[in-house]
Short mmCIF file of C-alpha atoms in Angstrom, two decimals:
data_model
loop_
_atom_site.label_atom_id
_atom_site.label_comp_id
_atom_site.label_asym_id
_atom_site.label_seq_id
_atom_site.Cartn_x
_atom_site.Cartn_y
_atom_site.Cartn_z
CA UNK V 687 -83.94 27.39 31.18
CA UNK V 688 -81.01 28.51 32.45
CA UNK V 689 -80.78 25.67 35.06
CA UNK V 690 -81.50 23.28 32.61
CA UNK V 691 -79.04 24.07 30.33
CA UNK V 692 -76.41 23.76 33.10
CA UNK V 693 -77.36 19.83 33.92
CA UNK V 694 -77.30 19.23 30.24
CA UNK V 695 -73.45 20.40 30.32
CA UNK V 696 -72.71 18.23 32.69
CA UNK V 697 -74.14 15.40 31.35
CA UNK V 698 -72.24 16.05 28.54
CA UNK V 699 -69.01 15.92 29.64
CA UNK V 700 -66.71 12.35 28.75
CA UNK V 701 -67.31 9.50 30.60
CA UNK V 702 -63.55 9.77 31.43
CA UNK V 703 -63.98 13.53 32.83
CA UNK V 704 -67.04 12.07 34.88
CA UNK V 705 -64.93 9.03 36.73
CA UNK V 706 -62.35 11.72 37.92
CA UNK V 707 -64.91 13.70 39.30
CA UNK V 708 -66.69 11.12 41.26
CA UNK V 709 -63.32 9.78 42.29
CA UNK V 710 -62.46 13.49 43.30
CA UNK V 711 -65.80 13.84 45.41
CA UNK V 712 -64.79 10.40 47.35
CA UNK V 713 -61.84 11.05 48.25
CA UNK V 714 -62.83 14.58 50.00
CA UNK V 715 -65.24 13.19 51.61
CA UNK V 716 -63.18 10.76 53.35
CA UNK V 717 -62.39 8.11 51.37
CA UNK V 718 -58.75 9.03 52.21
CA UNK V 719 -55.56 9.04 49.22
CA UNK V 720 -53.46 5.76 48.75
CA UNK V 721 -50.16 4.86 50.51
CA UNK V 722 -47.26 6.35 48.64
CA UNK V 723 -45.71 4.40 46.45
CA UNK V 724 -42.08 5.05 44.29
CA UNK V 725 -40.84 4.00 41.37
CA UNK V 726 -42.43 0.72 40.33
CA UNK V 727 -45.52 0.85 42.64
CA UNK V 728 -43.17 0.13 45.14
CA UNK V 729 -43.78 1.71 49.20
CA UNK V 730 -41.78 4.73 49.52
CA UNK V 731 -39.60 4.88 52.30
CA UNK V 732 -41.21 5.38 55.38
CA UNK V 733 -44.26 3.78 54.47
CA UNK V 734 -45.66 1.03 56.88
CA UNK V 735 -43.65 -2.71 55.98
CA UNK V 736 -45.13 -5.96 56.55
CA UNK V 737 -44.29 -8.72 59.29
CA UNK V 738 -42.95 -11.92 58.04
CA UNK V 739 -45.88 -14.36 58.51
CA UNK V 740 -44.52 -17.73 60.48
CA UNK V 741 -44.34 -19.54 57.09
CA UNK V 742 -41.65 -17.29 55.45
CA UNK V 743 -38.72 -18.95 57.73
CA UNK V 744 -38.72 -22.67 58.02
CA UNK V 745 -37.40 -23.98 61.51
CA UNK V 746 -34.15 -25.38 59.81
CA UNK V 747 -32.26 -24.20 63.52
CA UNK V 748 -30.69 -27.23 65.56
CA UNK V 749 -29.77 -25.11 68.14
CA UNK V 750 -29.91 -21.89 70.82
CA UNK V 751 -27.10 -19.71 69.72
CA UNK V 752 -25.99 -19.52 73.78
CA UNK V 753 -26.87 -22.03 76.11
CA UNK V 754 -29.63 -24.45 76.24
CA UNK V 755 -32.56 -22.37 76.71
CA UNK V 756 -31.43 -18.56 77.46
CA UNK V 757 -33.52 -16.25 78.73
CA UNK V 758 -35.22 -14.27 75.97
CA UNK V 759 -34.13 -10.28 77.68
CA UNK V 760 -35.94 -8.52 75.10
CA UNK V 761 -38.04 -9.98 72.22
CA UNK V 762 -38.99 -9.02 68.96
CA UNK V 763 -40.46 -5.78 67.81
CA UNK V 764 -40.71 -4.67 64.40
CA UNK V 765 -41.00 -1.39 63.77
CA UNK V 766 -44.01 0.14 62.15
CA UNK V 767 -41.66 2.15 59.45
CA UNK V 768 -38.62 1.14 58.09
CA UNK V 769 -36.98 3.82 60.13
CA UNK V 770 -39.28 3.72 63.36
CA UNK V 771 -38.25 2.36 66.38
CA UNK V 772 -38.58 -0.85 67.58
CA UNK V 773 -36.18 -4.39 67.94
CA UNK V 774 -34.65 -6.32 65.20
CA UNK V 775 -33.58 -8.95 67.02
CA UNK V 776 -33.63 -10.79 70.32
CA UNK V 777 -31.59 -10.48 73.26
CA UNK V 778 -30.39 -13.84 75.01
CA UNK V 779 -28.97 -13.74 78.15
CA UNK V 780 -25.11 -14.88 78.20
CA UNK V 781 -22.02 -13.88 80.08
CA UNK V 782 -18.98 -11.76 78.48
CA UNK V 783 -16.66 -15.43 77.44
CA UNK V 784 -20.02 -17.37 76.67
CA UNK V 785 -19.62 -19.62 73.66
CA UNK V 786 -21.71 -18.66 70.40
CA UNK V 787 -23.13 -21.45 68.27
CA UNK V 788 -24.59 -21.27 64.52
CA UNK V 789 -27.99 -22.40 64.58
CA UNK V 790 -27.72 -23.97 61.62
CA UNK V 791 -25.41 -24.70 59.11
CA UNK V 792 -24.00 -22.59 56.57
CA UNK V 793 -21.65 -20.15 55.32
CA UNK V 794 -20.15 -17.11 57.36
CA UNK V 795 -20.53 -13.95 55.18
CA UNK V 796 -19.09 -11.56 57.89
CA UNK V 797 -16.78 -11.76 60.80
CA UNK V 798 -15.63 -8.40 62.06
CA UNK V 799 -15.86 -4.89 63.80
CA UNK V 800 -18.95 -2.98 63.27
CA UNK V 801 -19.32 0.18 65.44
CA UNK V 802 -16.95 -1.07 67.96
CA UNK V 803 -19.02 -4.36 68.46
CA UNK V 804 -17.76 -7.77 67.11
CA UNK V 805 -20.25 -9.18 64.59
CA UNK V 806 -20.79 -12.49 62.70
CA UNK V 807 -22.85 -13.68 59.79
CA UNK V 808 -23.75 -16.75 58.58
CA UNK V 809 -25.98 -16.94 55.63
CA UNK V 810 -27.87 -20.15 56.11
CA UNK V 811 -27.95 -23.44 53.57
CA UNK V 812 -30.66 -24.64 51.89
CA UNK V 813 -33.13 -21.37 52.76
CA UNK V 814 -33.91 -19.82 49.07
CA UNK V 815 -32.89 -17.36 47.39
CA UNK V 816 -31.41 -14.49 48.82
CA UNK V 817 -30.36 -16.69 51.74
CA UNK V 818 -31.74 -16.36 55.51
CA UNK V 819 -28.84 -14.25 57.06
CA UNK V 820 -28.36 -14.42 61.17
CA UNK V 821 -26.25 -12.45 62.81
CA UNK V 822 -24.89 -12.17 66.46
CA UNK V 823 -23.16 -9.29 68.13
CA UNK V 824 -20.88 -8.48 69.94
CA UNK V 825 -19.15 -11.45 69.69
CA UNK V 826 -15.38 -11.86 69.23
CA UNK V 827 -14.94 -13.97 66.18
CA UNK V 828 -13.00 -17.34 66.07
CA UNK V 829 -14.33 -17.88 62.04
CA UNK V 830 -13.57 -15.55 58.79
CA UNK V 831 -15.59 -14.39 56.42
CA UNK V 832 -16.31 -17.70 53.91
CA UNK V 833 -15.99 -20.37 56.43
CA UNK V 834 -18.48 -23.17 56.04
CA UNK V 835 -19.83 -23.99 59.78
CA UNK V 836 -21.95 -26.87 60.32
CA UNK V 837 -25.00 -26.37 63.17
CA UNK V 838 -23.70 -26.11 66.78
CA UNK V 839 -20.14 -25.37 65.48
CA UNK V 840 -18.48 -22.61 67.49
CA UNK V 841 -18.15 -19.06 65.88
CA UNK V 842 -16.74 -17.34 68.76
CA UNK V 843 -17.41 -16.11 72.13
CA UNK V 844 -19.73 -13.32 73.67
CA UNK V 845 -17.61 -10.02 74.09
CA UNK V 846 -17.14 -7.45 76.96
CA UNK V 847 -19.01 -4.79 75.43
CA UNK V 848 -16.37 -1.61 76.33
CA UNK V 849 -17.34 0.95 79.35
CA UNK V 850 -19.20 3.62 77.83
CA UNK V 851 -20.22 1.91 74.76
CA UNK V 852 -23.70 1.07 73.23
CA UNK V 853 -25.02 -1.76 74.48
CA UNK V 854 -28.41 -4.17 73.97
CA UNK V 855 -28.55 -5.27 77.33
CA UNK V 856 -27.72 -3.88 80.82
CA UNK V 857 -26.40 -7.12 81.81
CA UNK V 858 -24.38 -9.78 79.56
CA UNK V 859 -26.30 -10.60 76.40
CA UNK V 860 -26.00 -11.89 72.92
CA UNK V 861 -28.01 -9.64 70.43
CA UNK V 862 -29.06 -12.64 67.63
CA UNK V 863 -30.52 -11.42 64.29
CA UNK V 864 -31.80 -12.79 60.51
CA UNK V 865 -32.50 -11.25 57.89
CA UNK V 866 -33.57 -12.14 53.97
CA UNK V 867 -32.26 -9.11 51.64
CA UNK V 868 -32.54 -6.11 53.62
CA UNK V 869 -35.74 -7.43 55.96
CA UNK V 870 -35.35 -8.30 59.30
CA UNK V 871 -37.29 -11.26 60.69
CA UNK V 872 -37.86 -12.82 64.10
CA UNK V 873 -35.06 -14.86 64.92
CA UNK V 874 -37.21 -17.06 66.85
CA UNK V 875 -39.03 -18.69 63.77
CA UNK V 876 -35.98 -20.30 63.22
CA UNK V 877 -36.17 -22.59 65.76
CA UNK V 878 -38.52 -25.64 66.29
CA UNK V 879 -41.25 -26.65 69.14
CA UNK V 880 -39.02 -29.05 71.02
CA UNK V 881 -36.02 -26.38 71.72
CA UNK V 882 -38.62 -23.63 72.22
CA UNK V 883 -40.63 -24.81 74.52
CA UNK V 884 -39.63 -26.65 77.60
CA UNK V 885 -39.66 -30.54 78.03
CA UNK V 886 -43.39 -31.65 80.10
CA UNK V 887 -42.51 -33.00 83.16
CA UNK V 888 -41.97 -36.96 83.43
CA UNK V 889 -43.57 -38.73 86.36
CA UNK V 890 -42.43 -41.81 87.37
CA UNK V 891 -44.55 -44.82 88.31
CA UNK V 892 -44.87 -45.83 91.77
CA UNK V 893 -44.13 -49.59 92.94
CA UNK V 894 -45.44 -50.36 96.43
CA UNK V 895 -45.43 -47.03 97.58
CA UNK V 896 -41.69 -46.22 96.35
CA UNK V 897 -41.21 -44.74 93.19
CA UNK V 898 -39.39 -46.72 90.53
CA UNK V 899 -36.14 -44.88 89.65
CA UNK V 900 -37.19 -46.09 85.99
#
């Protein structure tokens, strides 16, 4: 009687009371507990963020920001935590005097120390609201802040980075950055097929075994 009495008592209870404790059951038994989340269901810090899918920056860039095709030194890595390690950015290759160009056109929000590295900012036209943001560092600045700059225009050159100081790159680089808000993205996206990848080769036709010079 006495066992019967017991499942009767628990069959009882509120549907509500029920849920939990199936809920309850599931999740000790390895159903696992949700990512944090903060105020407004949004991630708390520290929580994994997501990568920028390819369609979230359009390839409005007209141009490498050094050179023609720089060696890529270090690509992107996004970290897997907001604070985790990892690369926000790029590193071209580029001598100390090297001239940087704005991809694209827009408006310089920032030209200045940081840290003891020149950086410059250019929020980028046309790109939504908040604006795509690059940045490039170090870089000693020959535009101030609210400047409009059209694509390829110079914003200054590729500094010295001081003995002793922190550095991107053993050797001479340009550190290139964007951002929307506070997220980074990969630089890279900005940029379209024909400057990323290089030209096929051309092969001439041959005219009684001599090649045409075309």
């Amino acid at each position: 009687m006495g066992g019967k009495r017991r499942v009767v008592v628990r069959l009882g209870l509120p549907l509500g009371t029920v849920v939990a404790l199936l809920a309850s059951v599931a999740w000790a038994s390895g159903g696992g507990a949700p990512a944090p989340r903060g105020a407004a269901g949004r991630v708390a810090v520290g929580a994994p963020r997501p990568v920028a899918e390819d369609g979230a920056v359009p390839a409005v860039g007209r141009f490498w920001p050094v050179g023609v095709r720089p060696p890529v030194l270090r690509g992107w890595e996004p970290p897997p935590t907001e604070y985790g390690p990892g690369h926000r950015g790029v590193d071209l290759a580029a001598p100390p005097g090297a001239p940087v160009r704005a991809v694209a056109a827009g408006r310089v929000s920032f030209a200045g120390p940081v840290a003891g590295r020149g950086v410059v900012s250019v929020e980028l036209a046309g790109t939504g609201t908040p604006p795509l943001r690059t940045t490039y560092e170090p870089v000693r600045a020959a535009v101030r802040k609210g400047d409009e700059v059209d694509a390829g225009e110079v914003l200054g050159t590729v500094e010295q980075t001081a003995p002793g100081a922190a550095s991107h790159c053993a050797t001479g680089c340009l550190h290139w950055g964007l951002l929307r808000g506070e997220a980074y993205l990969n630089p890279l996206l900005l940029l379209p097929p024909r400057l990323l990848n290089p030209a096929p080769p051309r092969l001439l036709p041959v005219l009684g075994g001599r090649r045409s010079r075309g």
